[in-house]
Coordinates of C-alpha atoms and ligand atoms in Angstrom, one line a residue:
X1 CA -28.2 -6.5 -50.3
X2 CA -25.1 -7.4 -48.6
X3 CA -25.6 -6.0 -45.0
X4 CA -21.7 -5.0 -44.8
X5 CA -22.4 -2.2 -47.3
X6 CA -24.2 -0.2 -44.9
X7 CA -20.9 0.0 -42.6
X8 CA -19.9 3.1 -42.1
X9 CA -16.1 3.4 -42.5
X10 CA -13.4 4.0 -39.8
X11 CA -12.9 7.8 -40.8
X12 CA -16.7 8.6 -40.6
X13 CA -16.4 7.1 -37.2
X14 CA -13.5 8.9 -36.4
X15 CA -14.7 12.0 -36.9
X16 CA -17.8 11.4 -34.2
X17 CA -15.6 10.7 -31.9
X18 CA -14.0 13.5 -29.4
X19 CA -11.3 13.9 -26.4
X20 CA -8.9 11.0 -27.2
X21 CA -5.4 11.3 -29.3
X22 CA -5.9 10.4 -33.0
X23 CA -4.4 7.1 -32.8
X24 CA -6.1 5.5 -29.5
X25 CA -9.6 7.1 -31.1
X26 CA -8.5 5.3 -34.7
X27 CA -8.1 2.0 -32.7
X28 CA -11.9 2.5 -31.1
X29 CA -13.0 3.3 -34.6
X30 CA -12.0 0.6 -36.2
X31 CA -12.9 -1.6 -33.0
X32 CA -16.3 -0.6 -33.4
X33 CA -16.4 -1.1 -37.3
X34 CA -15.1 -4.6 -36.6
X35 CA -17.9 -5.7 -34.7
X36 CA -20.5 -4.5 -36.7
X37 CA -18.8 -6.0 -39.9
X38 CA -18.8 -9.3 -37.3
X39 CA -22.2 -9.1 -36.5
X40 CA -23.5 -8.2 -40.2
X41 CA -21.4 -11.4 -41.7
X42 CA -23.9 -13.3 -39.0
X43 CA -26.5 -11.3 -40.3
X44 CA -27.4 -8.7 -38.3
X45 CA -28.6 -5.4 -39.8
X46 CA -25.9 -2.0 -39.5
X47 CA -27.2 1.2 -38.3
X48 CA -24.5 3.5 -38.7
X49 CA -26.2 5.1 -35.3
X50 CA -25.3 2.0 -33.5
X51 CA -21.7 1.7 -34.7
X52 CA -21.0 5.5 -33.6
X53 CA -22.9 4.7 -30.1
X54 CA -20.5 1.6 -30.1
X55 CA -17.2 3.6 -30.9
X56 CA -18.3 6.2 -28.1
X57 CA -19.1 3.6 -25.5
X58 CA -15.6 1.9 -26.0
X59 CA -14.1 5.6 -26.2
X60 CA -15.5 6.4 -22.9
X61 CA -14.1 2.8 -21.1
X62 CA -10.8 3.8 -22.1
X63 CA -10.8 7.4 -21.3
X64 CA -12.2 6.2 -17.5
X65 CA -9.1 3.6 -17.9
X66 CA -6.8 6.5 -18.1
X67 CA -5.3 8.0 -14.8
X68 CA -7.3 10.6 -13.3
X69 CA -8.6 12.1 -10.1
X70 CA -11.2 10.7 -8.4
X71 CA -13.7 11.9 -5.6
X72 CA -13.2 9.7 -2.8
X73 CA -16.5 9.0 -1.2
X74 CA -15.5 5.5 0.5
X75 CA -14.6 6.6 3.9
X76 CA -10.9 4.8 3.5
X77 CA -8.6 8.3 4.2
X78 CA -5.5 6.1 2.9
X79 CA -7.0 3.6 0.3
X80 CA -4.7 2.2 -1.7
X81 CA -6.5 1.7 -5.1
X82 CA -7.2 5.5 -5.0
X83 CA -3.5 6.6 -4.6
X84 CA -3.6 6.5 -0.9
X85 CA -2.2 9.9 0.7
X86 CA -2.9 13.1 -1.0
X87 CA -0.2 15.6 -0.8
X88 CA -1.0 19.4 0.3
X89 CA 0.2 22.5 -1.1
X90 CA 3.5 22.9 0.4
X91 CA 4.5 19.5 -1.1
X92 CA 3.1 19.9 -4.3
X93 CA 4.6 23.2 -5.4
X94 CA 8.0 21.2 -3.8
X95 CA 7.4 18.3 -6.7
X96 CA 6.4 21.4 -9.3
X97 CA 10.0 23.2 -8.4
X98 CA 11.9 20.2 -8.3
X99 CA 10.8 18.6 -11.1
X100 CA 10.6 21.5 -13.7
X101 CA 14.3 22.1 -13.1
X102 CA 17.3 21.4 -11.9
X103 CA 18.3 20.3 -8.5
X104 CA 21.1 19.1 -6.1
X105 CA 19.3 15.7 -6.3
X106 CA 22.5 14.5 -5.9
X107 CA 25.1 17.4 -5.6
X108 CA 26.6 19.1 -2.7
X109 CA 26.4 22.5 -3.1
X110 CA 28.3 23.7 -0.1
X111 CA 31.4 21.4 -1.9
X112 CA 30.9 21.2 -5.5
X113 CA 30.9 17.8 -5.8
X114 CA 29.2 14.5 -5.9
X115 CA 26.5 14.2 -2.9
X116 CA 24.3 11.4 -1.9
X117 CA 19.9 11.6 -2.5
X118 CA 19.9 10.8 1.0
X119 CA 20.9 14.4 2.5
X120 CA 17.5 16.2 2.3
X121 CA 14.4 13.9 2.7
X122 CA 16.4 11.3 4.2
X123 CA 17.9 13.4 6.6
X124 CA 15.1 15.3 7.9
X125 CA 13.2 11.8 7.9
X126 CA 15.7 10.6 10.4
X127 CA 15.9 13.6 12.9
X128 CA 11.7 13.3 12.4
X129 CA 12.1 9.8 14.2
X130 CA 15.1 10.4 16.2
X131 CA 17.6 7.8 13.9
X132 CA 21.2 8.4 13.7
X133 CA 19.8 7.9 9.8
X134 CA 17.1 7.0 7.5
X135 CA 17.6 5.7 3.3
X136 CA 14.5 6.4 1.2
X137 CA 13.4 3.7 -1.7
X138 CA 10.6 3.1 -3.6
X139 CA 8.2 1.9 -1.4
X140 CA 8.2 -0.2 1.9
X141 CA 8.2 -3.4 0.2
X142 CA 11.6 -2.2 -1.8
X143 CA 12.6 -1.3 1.8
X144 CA 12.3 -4.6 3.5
X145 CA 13.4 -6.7 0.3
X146 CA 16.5 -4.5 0.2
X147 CA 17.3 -5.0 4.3
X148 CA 16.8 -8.6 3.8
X149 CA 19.7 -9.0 0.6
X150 CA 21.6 -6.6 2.1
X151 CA 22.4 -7.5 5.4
X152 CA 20.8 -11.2 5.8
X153 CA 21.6 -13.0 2.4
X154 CA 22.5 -16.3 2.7
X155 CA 22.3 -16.3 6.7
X156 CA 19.3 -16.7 8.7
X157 CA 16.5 -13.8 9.8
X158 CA 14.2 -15.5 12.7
X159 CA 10.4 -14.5 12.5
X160 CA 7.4 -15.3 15.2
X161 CA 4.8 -17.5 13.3
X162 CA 2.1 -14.9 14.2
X163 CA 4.1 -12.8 12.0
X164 CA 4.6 -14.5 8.7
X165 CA 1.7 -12.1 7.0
X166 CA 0.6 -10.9 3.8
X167 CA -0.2 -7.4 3.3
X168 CA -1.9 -7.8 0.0
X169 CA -1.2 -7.5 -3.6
X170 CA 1.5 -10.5 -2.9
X171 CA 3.7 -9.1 -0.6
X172 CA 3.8 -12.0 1.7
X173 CA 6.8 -12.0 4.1
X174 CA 8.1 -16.1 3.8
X175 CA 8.0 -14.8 0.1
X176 CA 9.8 -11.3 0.2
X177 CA 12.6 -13.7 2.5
X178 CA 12.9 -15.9 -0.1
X179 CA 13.7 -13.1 -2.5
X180 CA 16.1 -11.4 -0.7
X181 CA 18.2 -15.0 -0.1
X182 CA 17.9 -14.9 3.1
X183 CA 16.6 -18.4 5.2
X184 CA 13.7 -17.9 7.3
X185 CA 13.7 -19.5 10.4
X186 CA 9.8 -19.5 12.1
X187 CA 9.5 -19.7 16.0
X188 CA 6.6 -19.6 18.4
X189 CA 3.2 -20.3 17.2
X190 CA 0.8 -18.5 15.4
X191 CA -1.4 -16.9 18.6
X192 CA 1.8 -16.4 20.8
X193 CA 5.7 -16.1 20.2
X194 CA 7.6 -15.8 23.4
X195 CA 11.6 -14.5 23.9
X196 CA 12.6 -17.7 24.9
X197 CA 11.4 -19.1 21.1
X198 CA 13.7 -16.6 19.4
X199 CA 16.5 -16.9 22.2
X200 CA 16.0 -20.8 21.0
X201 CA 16.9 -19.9 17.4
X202 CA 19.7 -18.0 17.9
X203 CA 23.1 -19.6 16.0
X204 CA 26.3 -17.9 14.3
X205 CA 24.0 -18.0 11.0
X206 CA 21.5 -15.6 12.2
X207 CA 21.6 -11.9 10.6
X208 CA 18.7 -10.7 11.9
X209 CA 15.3 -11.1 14.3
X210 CA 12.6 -9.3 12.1
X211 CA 9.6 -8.2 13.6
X212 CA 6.5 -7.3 11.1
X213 CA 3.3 -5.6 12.2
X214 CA 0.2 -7.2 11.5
X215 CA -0.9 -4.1 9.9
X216 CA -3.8 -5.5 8.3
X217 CA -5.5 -7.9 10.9
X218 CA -5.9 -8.0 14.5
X219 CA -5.2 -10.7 16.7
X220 CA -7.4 -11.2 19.9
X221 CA -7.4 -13.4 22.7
X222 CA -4.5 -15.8 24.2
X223 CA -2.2 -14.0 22.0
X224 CA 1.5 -13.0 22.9
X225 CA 4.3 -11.4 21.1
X226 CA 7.6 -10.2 22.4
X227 CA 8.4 -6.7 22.9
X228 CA 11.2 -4.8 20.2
X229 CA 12.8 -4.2 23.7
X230 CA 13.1 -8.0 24.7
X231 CA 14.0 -9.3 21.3
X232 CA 16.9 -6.2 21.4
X233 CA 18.5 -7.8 24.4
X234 CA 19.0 -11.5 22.5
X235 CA 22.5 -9.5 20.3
X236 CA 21.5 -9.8 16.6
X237 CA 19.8 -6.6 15.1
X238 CA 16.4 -5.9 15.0
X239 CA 14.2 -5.0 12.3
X240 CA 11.0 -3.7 12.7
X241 CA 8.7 -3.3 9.7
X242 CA 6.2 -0.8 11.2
X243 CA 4.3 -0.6 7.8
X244 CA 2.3 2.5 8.4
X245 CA 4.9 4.8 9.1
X246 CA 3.5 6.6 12.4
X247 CA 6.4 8.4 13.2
X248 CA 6.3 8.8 17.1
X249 CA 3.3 7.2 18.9
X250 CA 2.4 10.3 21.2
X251 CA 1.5 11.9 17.9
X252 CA 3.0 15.4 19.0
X253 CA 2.2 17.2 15.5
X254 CA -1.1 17.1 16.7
X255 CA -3.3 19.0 19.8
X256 CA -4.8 15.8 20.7
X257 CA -3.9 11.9 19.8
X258 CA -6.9 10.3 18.1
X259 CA -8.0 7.5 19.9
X260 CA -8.7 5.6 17.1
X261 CA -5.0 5.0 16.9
X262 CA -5.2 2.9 19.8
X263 CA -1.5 1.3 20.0
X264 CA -0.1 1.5 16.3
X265 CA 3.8 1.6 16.6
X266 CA 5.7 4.4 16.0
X267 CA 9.1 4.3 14.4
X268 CA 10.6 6.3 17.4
X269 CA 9.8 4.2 20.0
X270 CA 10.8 1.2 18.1
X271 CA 14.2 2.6 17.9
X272 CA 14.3 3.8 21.4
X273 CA 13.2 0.7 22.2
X274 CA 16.1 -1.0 20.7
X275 CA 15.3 -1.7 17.1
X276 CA 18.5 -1.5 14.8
X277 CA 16.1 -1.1 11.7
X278 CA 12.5 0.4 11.2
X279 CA 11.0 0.3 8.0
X280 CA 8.1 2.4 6.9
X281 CA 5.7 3.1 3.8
X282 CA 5.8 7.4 3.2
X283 CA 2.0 6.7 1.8
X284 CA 0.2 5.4 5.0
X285 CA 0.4 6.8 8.4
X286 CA 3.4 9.3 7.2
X287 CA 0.8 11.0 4.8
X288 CA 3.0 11.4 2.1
X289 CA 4.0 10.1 -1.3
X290 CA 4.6 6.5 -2.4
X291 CA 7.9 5.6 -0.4
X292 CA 9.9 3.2 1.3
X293 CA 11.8 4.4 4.6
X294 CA 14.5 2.7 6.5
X295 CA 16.2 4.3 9.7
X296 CA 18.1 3.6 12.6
X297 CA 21.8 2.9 12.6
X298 CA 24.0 4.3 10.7
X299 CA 27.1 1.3 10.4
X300 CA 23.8 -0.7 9.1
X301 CA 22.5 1.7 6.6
X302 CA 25.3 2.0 5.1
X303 CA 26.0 -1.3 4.2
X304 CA 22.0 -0.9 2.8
X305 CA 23.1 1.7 0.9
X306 CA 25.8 0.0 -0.8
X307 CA 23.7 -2.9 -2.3
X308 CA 23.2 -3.7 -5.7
X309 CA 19.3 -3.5 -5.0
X310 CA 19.4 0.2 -3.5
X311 CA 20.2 1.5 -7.0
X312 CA 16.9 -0.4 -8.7
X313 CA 14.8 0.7 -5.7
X314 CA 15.9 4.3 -5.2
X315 CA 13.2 6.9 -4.8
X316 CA 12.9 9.5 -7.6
X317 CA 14.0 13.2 -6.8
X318 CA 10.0 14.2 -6.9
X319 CA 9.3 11.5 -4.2
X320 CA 12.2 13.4 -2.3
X321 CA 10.6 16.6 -2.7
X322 CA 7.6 16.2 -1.6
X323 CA 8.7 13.9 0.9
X324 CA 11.1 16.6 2.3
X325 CA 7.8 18.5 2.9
X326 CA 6.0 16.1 5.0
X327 CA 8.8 15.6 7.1
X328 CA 9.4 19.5 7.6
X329 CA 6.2 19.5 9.0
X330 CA 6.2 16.8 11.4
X331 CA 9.6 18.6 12.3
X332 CA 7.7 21.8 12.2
X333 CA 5.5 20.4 15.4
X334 CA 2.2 20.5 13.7
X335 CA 1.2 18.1 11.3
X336 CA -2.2 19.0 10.7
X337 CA -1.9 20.6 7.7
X338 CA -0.9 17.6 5.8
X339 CA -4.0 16.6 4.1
X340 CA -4.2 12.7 5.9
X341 CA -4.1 14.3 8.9
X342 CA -6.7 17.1 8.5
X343 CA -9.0 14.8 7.3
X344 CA -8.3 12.1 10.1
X345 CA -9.4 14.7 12.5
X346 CA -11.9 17.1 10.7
X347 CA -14.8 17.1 13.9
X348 CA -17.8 15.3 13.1
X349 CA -19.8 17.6 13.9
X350 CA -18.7 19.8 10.7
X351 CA -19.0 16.8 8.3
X352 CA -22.6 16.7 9.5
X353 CA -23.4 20.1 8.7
X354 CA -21.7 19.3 5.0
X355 CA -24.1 16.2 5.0
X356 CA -27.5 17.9 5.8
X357 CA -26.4 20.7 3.5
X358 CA -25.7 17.9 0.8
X359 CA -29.0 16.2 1.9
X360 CA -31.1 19.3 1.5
X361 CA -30.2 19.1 -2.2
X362 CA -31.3 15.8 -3.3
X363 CA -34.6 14.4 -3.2
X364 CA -34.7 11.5 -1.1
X365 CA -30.8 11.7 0.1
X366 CA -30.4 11.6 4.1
X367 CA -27.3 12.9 6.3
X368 CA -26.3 10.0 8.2
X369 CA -23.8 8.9 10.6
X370 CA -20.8 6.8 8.9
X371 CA -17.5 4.9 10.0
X372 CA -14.7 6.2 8.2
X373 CA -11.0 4.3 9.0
X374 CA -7.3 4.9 8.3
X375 CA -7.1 2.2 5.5
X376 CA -4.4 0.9 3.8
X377 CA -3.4 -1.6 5.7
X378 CA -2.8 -0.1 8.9
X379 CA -5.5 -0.4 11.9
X380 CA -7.7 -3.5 11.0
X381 CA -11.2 -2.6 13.2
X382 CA -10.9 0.7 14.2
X383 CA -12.8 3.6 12.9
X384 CA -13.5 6.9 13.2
X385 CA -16.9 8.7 13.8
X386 CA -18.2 10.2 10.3
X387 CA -20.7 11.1 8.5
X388 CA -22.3 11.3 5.0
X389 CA -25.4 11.3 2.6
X390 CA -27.2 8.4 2.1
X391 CA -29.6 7.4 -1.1
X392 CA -31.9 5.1 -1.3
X393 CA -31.9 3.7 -4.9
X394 CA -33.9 0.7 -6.7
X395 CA -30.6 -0.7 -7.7
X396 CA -27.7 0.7 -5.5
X397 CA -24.8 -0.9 -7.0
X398 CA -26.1 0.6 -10.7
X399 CA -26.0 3.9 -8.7
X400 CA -22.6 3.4 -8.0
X401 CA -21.6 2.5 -11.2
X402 CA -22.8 5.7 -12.7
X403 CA -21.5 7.9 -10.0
X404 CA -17.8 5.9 -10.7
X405 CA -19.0 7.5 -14.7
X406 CA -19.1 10.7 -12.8
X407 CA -15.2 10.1 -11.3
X408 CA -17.0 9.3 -7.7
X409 CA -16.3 6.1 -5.7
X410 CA -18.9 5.5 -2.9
X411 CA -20.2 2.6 -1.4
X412 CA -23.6 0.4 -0.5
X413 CA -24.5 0.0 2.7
X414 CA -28.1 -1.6 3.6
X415 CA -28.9 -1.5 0.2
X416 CA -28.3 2.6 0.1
X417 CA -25.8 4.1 -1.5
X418 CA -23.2 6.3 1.1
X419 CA -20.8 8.7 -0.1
X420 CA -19.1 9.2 3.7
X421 CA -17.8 12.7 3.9
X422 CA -14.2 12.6 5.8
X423 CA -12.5 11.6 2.9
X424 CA -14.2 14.5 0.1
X425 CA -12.8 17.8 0.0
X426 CA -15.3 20.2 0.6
X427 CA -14.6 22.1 -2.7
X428 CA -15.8 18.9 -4.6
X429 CA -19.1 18.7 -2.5
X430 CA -21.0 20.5 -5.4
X431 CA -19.3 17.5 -8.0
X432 CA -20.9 15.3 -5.7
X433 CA -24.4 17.3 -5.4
X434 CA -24.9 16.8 -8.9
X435 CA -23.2 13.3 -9.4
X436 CA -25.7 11.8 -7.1
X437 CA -28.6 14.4 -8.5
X438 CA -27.9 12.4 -12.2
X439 CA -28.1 8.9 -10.5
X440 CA -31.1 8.5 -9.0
Ligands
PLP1 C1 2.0 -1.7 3.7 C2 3.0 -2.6 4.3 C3 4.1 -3.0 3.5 C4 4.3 -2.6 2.1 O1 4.5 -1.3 2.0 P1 4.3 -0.5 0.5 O2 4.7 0.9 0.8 O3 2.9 -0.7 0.1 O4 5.2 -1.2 -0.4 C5 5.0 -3.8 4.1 N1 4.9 -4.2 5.4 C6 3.9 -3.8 6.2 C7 3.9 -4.2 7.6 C8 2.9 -2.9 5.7 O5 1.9 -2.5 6.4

């Protein structure tokens, strides 16, 4: 007998199959029904039972493909493959109100007429850091493409050699420069760049000196690089991309500063120092959503502003929402509500008592002491004291893979699997009781 007439058909598949919109589960159907008519034609024997187990495997890969939360157990507060800052309440129910209505995204009420996106989030943003003004885009890589075409194209922007880095996913700054049109011109060397290499470079064809922060690597040793304060006394602007988006280095939005911030820049003491420019992610350091921030002087941001490019990188009126949030509270003078920051400084000594609590539920788990860090690029080396459960498990990295079934992302360390504690909210520590209770 032929083998193929066994096959169950695409609607009796269908029909075992749950949680997915008709067409995307018709597609996993008929995927499954496929193979097994493959593997008959060579063949192998159907079992209906396998084709169904086939079409709910394949149903469950793209149901974990689609976007949804995710319990982040990795100890990275701002990691970027897991959506790096989550927003808190305040700028939440902003995005809800904005986005289920109406707004003066762009009106001025005061007026009746035409206003600018710029006025809320932008503004507050600004006063935040203490800039005449600040322009919100899309994200910081929109930012610096955009300062690059819009005040550099065609001209010169000189860069230290120790700066010419890649932050990762292929944003790579001799790249980004090439973009923009703008003609890079390298001085110094790669371990030390000195005011006298940029003073060197200086023609009628330079725009700009940009400075860039290493955010993602550290540098140590017989290393030197010029101060935003020296390189503002050579008479071309400054840009500084700070990356992270620490507004003010003293940290005054919270009672104490962490130490593990050690001597990340902040965008207000770039600009006091000089800087014509700073730009800034609003999804690292600023703990907010994914966006782009320029500020500093206004004659410069509005020639910005003015650029083709603005309009294909503008930030989208939720952005602005819940970015108005974030920077209300930094203006507010405490910060620690915003989620990034509450979890930066949670005490350790609480996230242990989670972690023996958590322990005492699951056979073989242990509280242990962890290193959690900032993440996303900012603060290469530095962590902060944490802690966790750990679980010993035959195979760790199968462990993982069924907690990442579960929605949970932890990692192996010593051949344990560690779901580090800073980074979970403690309303899903019960999720992650049971996650790690299926696992092993
Ligand atoms: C992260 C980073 C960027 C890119 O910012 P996105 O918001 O991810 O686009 C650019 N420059 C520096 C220095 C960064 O750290």
């Amino acid at each position: 007998m032929d083998a193929r007439r066994a096959l169950p058909s695409v609607d009796r598949v269908l029909a075992t199959l749950e949680g997915l919109p008709h067409d995307l589960a018709a597609e996993v159907a008929r995927a499954a029904v496929d193979a097994a008519r493959t593997a008959a034609a060579e063949g192998t024997a159907v079992d209906p039972e396998a084709v169904f187990a086939d079409a709910r495997r394949r149903a469950s890969e793209l149901a974990g493909r689609l976007l949804q939360p995710v319990v982040n157990a990795t100890g990275v507060i701002v990691h970027t493959n897991l959506g790096r800052a989550p927003l808190g309440p305040e700028a939440l129910a902003a995005v809800t109100r904005t986005a289920g209505g109406y707004s003066n995204l762009e009106y001025r009420l005061d007026e009746g007429r035409r206003g600018s996106r710029q006025d809320h989030a932008g503004a507050l943003l600004a006063l935040a850091c203490g800039a005449e003004g600040a322009l919100v885009v899309n994200n910081n890589a929109a930012a610096v493409l955009l300062v690059l075409a819009a005040l550099a194209r065609g001209r010169e922007v000189i860069v230290s050699r120790g700066e010419l880095v890649e932050i990762g996913g292929g944003f790579r700054v001799p790249e980004v420069m090439n973009e923009s049109g703008a003609r890079l011109v390298e001085v110094g060397t790669t371990n030390r760049t000195r005011l006298a290499d940029y003073r060197r470079a200086l023609s009628p064809e330079v725009a700009l000196v940009l400075k860039v922060h290493a955010s993602n690597y550290r540098m140590v040793g017989f290393v030197e690089s010029t101060p935003v304060a020296d390189l503002a006394a050579l008479g071309v602007p400054v840009v500084v991309d700070i990356g992270s988006g620490l507004l003010d280095e003293t940290t005054p939005w919270l009672p104490r500063r962490p130490a593990w911030l050690r001597d990340e820049p902040g965008a207000r003491q770039c600009l006091a120092a000089g800087a014509a420019l700073v730009s800034f992610s609003g999804d690292k350091l600023l703990g907010g959503p994914q966006a782009g921030i320029i500020a500093g002087r206004a004659d410069l941001l509005a020639v910005v502003a003015r650029h083709p490019l603005a309009r294909a990188v503008r930030a989208d009126k939720m952005t602005l929402a819940a970015l108005q949030e974030v920077a209300r509270a930094y203006l507010s003078g405490d910060a620690t509500e915003l989620p990034l920051w509450r979890m930066a400084t949670l005490a350790v000594d609480a996230l242990s008592e989670r972690a023996v609590a958590l322990a005492t539920r699951i056979p073989g788990a242990k509280a242990v002491d962890t290193e959690a860090v900032a993440g996303g690029g900012s603060l290469p080396g530095l962590s902060i004291p944490s802690a966790g459960v750990a679980l010993e498990a035959p195979d760790p990295d199968a462990a993982l893979a069924a907690l990442r079934t579960d929605g949970i992302v932890a990692r192996v360390e010593d051949g344990a699997v560690v779901c580090d504690l800073r980074t979970v909210d403690p309303s899903d520590d019960d999720r992650l009781a049971a996650a790690l209770l299926r696992c092993c």
